[in-house]
PDB file of C-alpha atoms in Angstrom:
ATOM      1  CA  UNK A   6       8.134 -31.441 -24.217  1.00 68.00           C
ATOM      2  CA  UNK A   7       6.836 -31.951 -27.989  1.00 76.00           C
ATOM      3  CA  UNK A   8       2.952 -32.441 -28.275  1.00 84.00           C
ATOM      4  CA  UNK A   9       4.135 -35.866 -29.853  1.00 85.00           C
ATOM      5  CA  UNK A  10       5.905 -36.916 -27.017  1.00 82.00           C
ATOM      6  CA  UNK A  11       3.180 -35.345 -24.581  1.00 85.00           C
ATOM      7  CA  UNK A  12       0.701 -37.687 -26.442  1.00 89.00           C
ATOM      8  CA  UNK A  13       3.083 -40.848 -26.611  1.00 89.00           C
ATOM      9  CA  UNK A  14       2.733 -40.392 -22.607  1.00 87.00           C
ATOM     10  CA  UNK A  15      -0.958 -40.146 -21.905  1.00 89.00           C
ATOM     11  CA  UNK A  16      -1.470 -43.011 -24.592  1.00 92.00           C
ATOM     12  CA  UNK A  17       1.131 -44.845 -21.936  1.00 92.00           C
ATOM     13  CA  UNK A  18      -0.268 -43.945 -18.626  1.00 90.00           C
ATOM     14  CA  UNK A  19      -3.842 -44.963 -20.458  1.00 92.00           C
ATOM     15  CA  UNK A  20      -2.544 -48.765 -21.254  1.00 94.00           C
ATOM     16  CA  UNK A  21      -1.195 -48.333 -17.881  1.00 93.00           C
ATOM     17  CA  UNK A  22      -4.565 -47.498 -16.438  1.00 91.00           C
ATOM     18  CA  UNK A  23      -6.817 -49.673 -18.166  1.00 93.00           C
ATOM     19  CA  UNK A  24      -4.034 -52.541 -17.213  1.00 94.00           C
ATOM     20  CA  UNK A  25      -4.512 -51.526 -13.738  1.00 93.00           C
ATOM     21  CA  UNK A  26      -8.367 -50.760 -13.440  1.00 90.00           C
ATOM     22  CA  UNK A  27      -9.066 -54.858 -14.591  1.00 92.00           C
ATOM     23  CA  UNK A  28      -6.512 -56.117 -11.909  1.00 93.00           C
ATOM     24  CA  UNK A  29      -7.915 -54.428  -8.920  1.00 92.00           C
ATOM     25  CA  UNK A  30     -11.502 -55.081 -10.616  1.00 89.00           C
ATOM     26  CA  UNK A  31     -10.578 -58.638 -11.028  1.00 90.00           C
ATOM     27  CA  UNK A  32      -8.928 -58.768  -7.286  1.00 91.00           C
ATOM     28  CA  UNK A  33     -11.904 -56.350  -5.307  1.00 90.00           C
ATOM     29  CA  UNK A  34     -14.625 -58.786  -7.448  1.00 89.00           C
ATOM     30  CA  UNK A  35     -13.201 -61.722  -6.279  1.00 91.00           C
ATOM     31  CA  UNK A  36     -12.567 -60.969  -2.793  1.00 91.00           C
ATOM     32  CA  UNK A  37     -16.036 -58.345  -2.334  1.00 88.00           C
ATOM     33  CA  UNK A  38     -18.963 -60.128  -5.129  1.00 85.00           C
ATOM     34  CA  UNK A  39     -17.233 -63.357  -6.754  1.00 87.00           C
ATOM     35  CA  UNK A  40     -20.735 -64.683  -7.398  1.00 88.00           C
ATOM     36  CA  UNK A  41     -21.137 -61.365  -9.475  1.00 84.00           C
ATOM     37  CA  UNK A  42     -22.136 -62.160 -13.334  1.00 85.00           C
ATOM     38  CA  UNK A  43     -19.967 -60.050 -15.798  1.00 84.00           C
ATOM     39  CA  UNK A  44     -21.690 -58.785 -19.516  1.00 88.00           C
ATOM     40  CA  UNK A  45     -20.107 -58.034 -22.466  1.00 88.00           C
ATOM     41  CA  UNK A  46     -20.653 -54.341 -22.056  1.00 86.00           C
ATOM     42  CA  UNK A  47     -18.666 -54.570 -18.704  1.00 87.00           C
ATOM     43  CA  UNK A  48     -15.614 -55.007 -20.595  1.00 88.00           C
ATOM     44  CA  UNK A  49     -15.898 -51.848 -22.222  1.00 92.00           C
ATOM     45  CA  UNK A  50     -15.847 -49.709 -18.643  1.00 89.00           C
ATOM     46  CA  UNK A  51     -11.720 -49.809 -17.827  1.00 90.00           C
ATOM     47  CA  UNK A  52     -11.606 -48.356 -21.179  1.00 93.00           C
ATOM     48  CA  UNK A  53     -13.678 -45.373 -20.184  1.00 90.00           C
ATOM     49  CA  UNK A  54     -12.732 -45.156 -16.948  1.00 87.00           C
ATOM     50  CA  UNK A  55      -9.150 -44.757 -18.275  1.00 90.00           C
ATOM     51  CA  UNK A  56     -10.124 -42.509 -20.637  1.00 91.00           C
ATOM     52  CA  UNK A  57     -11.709 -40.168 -18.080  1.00 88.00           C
ATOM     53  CA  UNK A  58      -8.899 -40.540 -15.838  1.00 86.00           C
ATOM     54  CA  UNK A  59      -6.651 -38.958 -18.809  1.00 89.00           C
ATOM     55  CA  UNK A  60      -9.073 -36.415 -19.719  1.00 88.00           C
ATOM     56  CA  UNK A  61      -7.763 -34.306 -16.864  1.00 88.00           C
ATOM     57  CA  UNK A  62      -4.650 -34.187 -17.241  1.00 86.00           C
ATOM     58  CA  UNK A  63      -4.738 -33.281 -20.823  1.00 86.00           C
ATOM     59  CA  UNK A  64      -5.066 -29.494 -20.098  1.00 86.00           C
ATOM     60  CA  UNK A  65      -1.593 -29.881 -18.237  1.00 81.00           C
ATOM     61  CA  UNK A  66       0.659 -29.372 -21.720  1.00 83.00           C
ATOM     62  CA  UNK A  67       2.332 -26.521 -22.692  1.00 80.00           C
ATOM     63  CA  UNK A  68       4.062 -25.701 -25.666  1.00 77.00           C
ATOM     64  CA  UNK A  69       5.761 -22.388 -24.410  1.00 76.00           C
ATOM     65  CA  UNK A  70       6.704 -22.138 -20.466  1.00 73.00           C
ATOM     66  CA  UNK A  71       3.939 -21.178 -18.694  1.00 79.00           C
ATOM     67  CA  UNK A  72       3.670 -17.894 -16.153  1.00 82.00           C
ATOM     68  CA  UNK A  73       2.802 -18.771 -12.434  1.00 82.00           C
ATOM     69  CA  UNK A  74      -0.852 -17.130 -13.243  1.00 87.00           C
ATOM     70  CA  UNK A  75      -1.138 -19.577 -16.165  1.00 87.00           C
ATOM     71  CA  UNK A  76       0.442 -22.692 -14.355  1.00 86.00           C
ATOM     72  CA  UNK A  77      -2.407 -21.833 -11.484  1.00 88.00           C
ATOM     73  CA  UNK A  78      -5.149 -21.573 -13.517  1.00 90.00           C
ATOM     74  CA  UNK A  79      -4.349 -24.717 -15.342  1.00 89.00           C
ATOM     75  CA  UNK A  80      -4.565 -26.414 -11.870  1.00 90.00           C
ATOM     76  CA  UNK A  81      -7.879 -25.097 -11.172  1.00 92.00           C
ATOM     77  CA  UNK A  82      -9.139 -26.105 -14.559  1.00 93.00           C
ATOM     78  CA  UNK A  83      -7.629 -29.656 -14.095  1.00 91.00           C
ATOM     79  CA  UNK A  84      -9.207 -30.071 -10.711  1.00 92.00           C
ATOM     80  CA  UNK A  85     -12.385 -28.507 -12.205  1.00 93.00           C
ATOM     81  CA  UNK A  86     -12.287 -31.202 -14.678  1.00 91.00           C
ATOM     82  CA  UNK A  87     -11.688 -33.742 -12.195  1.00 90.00           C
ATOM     83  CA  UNK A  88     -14.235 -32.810 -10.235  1.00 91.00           C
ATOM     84  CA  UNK A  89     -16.878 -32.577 -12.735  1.00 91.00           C
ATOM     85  CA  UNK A  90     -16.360 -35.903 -14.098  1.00 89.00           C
ATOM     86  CA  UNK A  91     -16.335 -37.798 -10.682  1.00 86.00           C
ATOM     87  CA  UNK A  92     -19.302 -36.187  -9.851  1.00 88.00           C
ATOM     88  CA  UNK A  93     -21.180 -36.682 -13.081  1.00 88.00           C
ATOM     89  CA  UNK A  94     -20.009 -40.280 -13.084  1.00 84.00           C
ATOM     90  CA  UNK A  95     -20.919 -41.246  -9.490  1.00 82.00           C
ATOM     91  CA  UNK A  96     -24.230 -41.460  -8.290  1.00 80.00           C
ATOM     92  CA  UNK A  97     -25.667 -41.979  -4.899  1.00 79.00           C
ATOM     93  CA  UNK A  98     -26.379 -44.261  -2.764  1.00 77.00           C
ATOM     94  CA  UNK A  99     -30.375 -44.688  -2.765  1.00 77.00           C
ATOM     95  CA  UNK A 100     -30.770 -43.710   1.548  1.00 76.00           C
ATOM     96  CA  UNK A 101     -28.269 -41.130   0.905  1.00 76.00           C
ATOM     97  CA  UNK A 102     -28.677 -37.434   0.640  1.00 84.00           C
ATOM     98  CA  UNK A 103     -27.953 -36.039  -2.709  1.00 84.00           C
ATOM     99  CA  UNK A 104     -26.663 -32.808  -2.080  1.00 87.00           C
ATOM    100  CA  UNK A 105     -24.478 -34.496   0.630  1.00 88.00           C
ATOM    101  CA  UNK A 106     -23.234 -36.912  -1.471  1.00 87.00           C
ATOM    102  CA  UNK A 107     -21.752 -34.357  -3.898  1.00 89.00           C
ATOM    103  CA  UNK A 108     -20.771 -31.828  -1.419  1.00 91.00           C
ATOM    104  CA  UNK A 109     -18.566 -34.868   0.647  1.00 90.00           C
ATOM    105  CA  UNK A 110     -17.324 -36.210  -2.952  1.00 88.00           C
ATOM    106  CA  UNK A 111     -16.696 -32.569  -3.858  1.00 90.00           C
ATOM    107  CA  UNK A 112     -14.408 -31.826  -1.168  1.00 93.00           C
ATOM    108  CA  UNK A 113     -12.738 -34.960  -1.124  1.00 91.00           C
ATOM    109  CA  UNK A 114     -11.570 -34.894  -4.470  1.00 89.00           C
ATOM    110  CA  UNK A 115      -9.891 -31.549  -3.646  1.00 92.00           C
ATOM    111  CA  UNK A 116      -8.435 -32.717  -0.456  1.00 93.00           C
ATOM    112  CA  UNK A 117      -6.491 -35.495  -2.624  1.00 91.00           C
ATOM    113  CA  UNK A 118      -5.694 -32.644  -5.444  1.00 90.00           C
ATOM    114  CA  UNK A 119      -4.385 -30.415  -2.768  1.00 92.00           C
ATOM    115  CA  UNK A 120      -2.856 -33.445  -0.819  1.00 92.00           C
ATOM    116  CA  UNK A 121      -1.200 -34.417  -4.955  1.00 89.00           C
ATOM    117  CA  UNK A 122       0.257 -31.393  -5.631  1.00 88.00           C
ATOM    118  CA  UNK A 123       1.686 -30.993  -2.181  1.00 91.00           C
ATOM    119  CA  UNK A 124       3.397 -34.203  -2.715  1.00 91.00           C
ATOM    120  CA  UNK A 125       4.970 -33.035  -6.255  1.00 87.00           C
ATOM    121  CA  UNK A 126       6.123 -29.838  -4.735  1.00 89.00           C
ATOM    122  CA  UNK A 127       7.878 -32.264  -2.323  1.00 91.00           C
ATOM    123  CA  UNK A 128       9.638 -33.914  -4.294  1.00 91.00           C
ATOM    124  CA  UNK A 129      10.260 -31.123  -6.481  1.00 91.00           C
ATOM    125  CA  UNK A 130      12.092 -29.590  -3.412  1.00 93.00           C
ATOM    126  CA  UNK A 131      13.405 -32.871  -2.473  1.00 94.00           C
ATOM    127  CA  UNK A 132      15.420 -32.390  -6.493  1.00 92.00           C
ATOM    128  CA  UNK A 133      16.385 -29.225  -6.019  1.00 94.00           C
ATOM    129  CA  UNK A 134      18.200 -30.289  -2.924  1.00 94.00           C
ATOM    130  CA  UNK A 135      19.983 -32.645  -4.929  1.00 94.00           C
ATOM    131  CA  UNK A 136      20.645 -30.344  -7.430  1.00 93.00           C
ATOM    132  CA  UNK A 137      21.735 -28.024  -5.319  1.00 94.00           C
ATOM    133  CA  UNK A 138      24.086 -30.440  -3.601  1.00 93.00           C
ATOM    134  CA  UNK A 139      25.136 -31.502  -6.727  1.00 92.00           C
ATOM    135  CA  UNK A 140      26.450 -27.875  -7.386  1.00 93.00           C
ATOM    136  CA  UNK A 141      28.002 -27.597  -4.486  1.00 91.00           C
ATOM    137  CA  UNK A 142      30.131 -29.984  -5.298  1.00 89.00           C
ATOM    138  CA  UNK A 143      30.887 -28.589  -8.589  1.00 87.00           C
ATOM    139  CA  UNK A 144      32.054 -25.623  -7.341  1.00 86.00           C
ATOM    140  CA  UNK A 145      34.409 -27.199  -5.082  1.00 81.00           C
ATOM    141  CA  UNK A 146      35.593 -30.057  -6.914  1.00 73.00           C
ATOM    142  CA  UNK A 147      35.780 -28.736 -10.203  1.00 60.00           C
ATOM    143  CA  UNK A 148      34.235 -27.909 -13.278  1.00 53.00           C
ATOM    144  CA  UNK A 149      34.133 -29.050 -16.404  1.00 47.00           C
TER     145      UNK A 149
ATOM    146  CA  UNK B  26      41.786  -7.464 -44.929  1.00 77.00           C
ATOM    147  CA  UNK B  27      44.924  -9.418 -45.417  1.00 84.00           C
ATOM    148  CA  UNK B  28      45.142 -12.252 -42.382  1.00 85.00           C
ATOM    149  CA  UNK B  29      48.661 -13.278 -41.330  1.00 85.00           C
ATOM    150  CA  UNK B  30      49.882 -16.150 -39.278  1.00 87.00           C
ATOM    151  CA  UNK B  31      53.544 -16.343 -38.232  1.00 89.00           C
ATOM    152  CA  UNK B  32      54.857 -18.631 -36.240  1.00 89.00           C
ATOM    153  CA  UNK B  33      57.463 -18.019 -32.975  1.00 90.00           C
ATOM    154  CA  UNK B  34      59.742 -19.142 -30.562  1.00 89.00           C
ATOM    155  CA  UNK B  35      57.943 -20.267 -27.390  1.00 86.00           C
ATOM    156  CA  UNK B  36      60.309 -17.615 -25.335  1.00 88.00           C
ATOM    157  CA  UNK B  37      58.354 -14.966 -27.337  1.00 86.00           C
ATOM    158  CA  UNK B  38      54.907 -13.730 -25.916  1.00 84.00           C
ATOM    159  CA  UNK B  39      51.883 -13.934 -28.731  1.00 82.00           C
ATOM    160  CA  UNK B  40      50.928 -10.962 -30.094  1.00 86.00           C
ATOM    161  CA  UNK B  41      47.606 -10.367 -32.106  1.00 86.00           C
ATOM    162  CA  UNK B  42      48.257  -6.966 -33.968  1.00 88.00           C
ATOM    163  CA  UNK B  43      45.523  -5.279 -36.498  1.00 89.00           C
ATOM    164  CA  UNK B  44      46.475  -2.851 -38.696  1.00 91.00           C
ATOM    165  CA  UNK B  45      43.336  -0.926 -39.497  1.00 90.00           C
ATOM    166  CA  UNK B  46      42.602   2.535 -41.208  1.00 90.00           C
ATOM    167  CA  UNK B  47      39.971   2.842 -39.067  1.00 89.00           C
ATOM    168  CA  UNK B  48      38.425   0.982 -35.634  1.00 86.00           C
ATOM    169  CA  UNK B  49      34.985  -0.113 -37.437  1.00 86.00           C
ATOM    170  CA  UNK B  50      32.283  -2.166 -36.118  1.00 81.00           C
ATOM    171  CA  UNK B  51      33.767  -4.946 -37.573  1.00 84.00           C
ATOM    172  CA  UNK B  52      37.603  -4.736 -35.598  1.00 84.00           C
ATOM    173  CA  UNK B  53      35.629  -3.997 -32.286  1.00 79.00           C
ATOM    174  CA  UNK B  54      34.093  -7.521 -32.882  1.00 78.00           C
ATOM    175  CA  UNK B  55      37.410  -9.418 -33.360  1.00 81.00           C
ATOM    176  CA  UNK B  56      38.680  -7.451 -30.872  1.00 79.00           C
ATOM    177  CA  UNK B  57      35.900  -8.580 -28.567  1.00 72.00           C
ATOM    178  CA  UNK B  58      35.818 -12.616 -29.902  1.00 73.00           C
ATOM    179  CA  UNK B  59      39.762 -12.561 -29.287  1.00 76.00           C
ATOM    180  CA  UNK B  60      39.226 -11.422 -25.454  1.00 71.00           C
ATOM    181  CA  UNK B  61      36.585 -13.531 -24.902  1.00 66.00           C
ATOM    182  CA  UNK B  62      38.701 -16.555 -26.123  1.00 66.00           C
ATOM    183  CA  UNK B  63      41.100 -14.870 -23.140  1.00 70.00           C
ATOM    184  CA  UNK B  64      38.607 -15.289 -20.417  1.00 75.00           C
ATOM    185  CA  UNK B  65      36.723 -11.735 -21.019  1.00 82.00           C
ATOM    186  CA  UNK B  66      34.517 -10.519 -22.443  1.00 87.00           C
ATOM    187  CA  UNK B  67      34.210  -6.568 -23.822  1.00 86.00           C
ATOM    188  CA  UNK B  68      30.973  -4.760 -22.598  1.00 90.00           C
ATOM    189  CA  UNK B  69      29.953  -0.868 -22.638  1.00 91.00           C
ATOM    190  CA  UNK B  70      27.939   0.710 -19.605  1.00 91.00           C
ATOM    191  CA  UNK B  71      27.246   4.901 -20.023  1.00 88.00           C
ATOM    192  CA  UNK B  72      28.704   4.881 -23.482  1.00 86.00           C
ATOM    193  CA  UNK B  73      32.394   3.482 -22.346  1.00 90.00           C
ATOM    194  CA  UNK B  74      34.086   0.354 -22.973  1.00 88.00           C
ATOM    195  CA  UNK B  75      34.781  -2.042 -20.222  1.00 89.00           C
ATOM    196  CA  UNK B  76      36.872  -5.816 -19.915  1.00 88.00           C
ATOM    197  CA  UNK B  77      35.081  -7.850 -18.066  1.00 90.00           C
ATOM    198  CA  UNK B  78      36.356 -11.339 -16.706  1.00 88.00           C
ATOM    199  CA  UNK B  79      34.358 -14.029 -17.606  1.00 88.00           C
ATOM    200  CA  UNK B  80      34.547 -14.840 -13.665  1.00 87.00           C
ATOM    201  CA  UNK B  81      32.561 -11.889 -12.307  1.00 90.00           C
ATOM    202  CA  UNK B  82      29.884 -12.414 -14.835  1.00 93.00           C
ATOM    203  CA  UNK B  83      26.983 -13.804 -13.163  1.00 95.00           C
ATOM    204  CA  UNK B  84      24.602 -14.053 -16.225  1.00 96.00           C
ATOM    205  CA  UNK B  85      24.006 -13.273 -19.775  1.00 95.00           C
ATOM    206  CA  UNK B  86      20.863 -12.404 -20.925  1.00 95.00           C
ATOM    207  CA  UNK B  87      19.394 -11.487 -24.517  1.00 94.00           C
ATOM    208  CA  UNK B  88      16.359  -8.978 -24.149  1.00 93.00           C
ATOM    209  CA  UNK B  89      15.112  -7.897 -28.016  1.00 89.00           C
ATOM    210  CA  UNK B  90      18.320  -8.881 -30.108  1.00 86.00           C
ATOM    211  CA  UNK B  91      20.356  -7.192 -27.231  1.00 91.00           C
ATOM    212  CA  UNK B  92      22.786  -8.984 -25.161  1.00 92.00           C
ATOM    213  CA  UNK B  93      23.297  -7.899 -21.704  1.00 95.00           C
ATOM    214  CA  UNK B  94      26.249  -9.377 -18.941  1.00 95.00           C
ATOM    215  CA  UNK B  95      24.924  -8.700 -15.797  1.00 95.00           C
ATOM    216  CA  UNK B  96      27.918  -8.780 -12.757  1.00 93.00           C
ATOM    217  CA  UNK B  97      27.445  -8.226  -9.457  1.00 90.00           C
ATOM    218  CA  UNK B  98      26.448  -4.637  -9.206  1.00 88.00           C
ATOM    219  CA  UNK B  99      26.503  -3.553 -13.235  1.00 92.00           C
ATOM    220  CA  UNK B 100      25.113  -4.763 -16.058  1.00 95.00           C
ATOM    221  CA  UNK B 101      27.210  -4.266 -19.744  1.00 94.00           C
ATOM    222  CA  UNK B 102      25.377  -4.081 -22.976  1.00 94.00           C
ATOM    223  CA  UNK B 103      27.149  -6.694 -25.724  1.00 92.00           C
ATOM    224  CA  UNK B 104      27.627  -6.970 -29.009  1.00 87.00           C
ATOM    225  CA  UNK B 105      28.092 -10.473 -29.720  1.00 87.00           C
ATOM    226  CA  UNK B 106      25.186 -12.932 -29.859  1.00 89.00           C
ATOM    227  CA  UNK B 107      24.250 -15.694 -27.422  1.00 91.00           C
ATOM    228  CA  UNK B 108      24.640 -18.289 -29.374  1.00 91.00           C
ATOM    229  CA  UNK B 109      28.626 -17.079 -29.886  1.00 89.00           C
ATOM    230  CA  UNK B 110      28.963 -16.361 -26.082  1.00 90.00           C
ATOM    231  CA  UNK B 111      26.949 -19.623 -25.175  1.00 91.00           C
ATOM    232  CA  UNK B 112      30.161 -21.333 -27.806  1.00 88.00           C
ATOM    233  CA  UNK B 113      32.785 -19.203 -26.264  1.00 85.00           C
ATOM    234  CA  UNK B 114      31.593 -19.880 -22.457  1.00 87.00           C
ATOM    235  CA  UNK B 115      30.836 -23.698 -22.483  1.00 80.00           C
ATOM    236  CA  UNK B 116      34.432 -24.577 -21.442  1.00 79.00           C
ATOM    237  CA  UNK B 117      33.994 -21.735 -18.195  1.00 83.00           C
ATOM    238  CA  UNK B 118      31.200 -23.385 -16.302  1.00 86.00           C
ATOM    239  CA  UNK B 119      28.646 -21.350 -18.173  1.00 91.00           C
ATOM    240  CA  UNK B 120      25.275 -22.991 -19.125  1.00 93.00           C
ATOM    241  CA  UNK B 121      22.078 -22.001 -21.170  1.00 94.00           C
ATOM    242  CA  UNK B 122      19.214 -22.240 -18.346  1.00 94.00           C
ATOM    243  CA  UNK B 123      16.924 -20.896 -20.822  1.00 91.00           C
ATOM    244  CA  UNK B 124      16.167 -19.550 -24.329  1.00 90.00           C
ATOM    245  CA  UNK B 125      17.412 -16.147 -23.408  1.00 92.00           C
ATOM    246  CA  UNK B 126      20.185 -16.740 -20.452  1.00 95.00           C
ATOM    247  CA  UNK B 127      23.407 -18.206 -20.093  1.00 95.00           C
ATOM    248  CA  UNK B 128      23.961 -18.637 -16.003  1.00 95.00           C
ATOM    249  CA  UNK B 129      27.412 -18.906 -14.400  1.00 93.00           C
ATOM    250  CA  UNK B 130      27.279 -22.009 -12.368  1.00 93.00           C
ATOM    251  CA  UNK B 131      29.792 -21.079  -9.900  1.00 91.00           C
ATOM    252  CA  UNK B 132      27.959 -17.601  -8.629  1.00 92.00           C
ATOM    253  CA  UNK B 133      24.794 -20.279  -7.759  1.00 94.00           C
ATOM    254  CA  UNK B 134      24.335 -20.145  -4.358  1.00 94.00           C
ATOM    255  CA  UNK B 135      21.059 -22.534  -4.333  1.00 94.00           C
ATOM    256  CA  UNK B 136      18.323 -24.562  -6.502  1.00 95.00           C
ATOM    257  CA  UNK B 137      14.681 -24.001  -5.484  1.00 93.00           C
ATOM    258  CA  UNK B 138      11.583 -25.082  -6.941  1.00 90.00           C
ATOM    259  CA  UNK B 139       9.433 -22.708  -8.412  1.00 84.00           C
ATOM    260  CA  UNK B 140       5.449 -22.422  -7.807  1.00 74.00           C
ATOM    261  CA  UNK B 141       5.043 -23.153 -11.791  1.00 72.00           C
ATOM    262  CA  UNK B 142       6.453 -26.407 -12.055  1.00 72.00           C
ATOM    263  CA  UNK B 143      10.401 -24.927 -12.820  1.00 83.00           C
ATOM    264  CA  UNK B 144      13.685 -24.697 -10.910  1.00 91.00           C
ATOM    265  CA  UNK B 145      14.869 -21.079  -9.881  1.00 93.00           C
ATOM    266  CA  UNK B 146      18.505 -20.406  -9.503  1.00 94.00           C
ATOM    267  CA  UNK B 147      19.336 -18.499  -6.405  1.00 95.00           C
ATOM    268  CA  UNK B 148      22.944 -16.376  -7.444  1.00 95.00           C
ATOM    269  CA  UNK B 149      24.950 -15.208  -4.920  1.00 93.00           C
ATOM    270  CA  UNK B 150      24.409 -11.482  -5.699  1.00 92.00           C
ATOM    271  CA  UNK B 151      20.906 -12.449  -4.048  1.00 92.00           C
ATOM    272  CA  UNK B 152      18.908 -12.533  -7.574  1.00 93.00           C
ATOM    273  CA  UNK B 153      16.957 -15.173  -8.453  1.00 93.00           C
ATOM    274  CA  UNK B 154      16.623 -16.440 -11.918  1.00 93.00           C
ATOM    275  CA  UNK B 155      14.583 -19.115 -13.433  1.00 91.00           C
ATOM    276  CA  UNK B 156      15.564 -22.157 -14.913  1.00 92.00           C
ATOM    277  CA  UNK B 157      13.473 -23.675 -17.917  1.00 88.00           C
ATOM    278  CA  UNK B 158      12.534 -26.970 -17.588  1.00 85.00           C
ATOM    279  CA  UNK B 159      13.576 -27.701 -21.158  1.00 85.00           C
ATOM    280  CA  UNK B 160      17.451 -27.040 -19.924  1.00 91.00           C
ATOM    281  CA  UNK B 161      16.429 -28.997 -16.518  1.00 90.00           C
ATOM    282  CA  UNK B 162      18.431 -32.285 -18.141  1.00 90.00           C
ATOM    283  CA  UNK B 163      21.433 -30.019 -19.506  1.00 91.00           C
ATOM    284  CA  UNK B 164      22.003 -28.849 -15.850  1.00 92.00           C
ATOM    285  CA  UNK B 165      21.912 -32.567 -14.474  1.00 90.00           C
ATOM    286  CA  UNK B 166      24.430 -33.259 -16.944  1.00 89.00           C
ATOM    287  CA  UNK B 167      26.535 -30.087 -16.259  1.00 89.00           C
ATOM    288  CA  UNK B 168      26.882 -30.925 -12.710  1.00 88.00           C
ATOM    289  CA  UNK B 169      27.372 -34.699 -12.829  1.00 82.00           C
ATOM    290  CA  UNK B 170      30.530 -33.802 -15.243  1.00 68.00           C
ATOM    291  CA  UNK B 171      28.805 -34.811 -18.586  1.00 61.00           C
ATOM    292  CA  UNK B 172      28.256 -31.188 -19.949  1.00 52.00           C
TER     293      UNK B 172
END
């Protein structure tokens, strides 16, 4: 993948994002706080929330194929990222604990990053299966 | 060196003669681009020359400018280029899986995924190579018949 056509696709998912951040505001306001009063500066938070839901994943491109080490540590440094963000972002609930609060935000983010990249191994195996399938049938039927 | 074409009877098997004062570098190259049109290709292991069919070749790799067929139990240096052998060996089930390696298709036993986001081809010869994901799309296409 180009860096152009790495870019094209954040700039997507972002649209995507900010598309999807003021529908389930708009449906969770309703439903939760519909007597809540909106400001201008409101409008401005999908955008940013967006934004720092892209950050992350920047650090995923490569240009050249990446070793296992590298592929790893740019995994650690993505959930790193993720975590850091969420945590600077959220703040606690005033009878809460503070160091709670992060530690049980801390470890649920990387529950759902372990729980994520399970799930693209998955189907990762699940295409190989196909592929492999698919080869199978090659061999037999025919090539090209 | 004077090239000459004649035409025969279809009763008549097809020769391909050269008349050479001496086998240079250059003859041993037609020599090897007219066998590998045949189905083999010419390799050299401990200093001798081998055929090898293009059917016990399980890959081809290029390490530093070098091309190497690897079979099932020995590996042949080459001197033609990957690029020529990836033109020669498109129409015998061979496909690039990566800058460096042309894989036979038919000595794949299995597709895996790899820890770092890539497919790795299992051969049949129990080595494992990896496939790029940049080539990912040219083995979909290979296998569905569109290659």
């Amino acid at each position: 993948m180009t860096i152009k056509e790495f870019i094209l696709m954040r700039v997507q998912l972002f649209f995507f994002l900010v598309t999807m951040i003021l529908a389930a505001s708009f449906f969770v306001g309703i439903t939760v706080a519909p007597e809540q009063e909106l400001y201008y500066q409101d409008l401005i938070s999908p955008i940013i929330m967006a934004g720092l839901c892209i950050l992350p994943t920047c650090v995923t491109y490569f240009k050249k194929e990446p070793t296992i080490k590298q592929y790893v540590f740019r995994l650690v440094l993505q959930l790193g990222l993720i975590e850091g963000i969420l945590l600077t972002v959220l703040t606690p609930p005033s009878d809460t604990d503070k160091l709670v609060f992060y530690i049980t935000i801390g470890v649920i983010i990387f529950v759902i990053y372990v729980i994520a990249v399970c799930i693209f191994w998955f189907q990762k195996y699940r295409q190989s299966q196909k592929l492999t399938q698919q080869l199978k049938n090659f061999q037999i039927n025919g090539s090209k | 060196m004077l090239t000459k074409v004649i035409k025969i009877k279809p009763d008549k098997p097809e020769i391909l003669e050269i008349h050479c004062h001496s086998v240079s570098d250059e003859v041993k190259e037609i020599v090897a681009f007219v066998k590998s049109r045949q189905g083999q290709l010419t390799g050299t292991s401990d200093e001798r020359q081998y055929e090898i069919s293009v059917t016990d070749i399980f890959y081809i790799e290029s390490v530093d400018n070098k091309g190497f067929i690897y079979t099932k139990d020995k590996v042949y240096e080459t001197r033609q280029k990957l690029y020529e052998l990836e033109e020669i060996l498109r129409k015998k089930n061979f496909l690039r899986i990566s800058k460096s390696m042309l894989l036979n298709l038919m000595k794949v036993d299995s597709i895996k995924p790899s820890v770092n986001g890539r497919f790795t081809a299992v051969l049949y010869s129990g080595e494992q190579v990896v496939i790029s994901r940049k080539y990912v799309p040219d083995l979909k296409k290979a296998l569905k018949g569109d290659g």
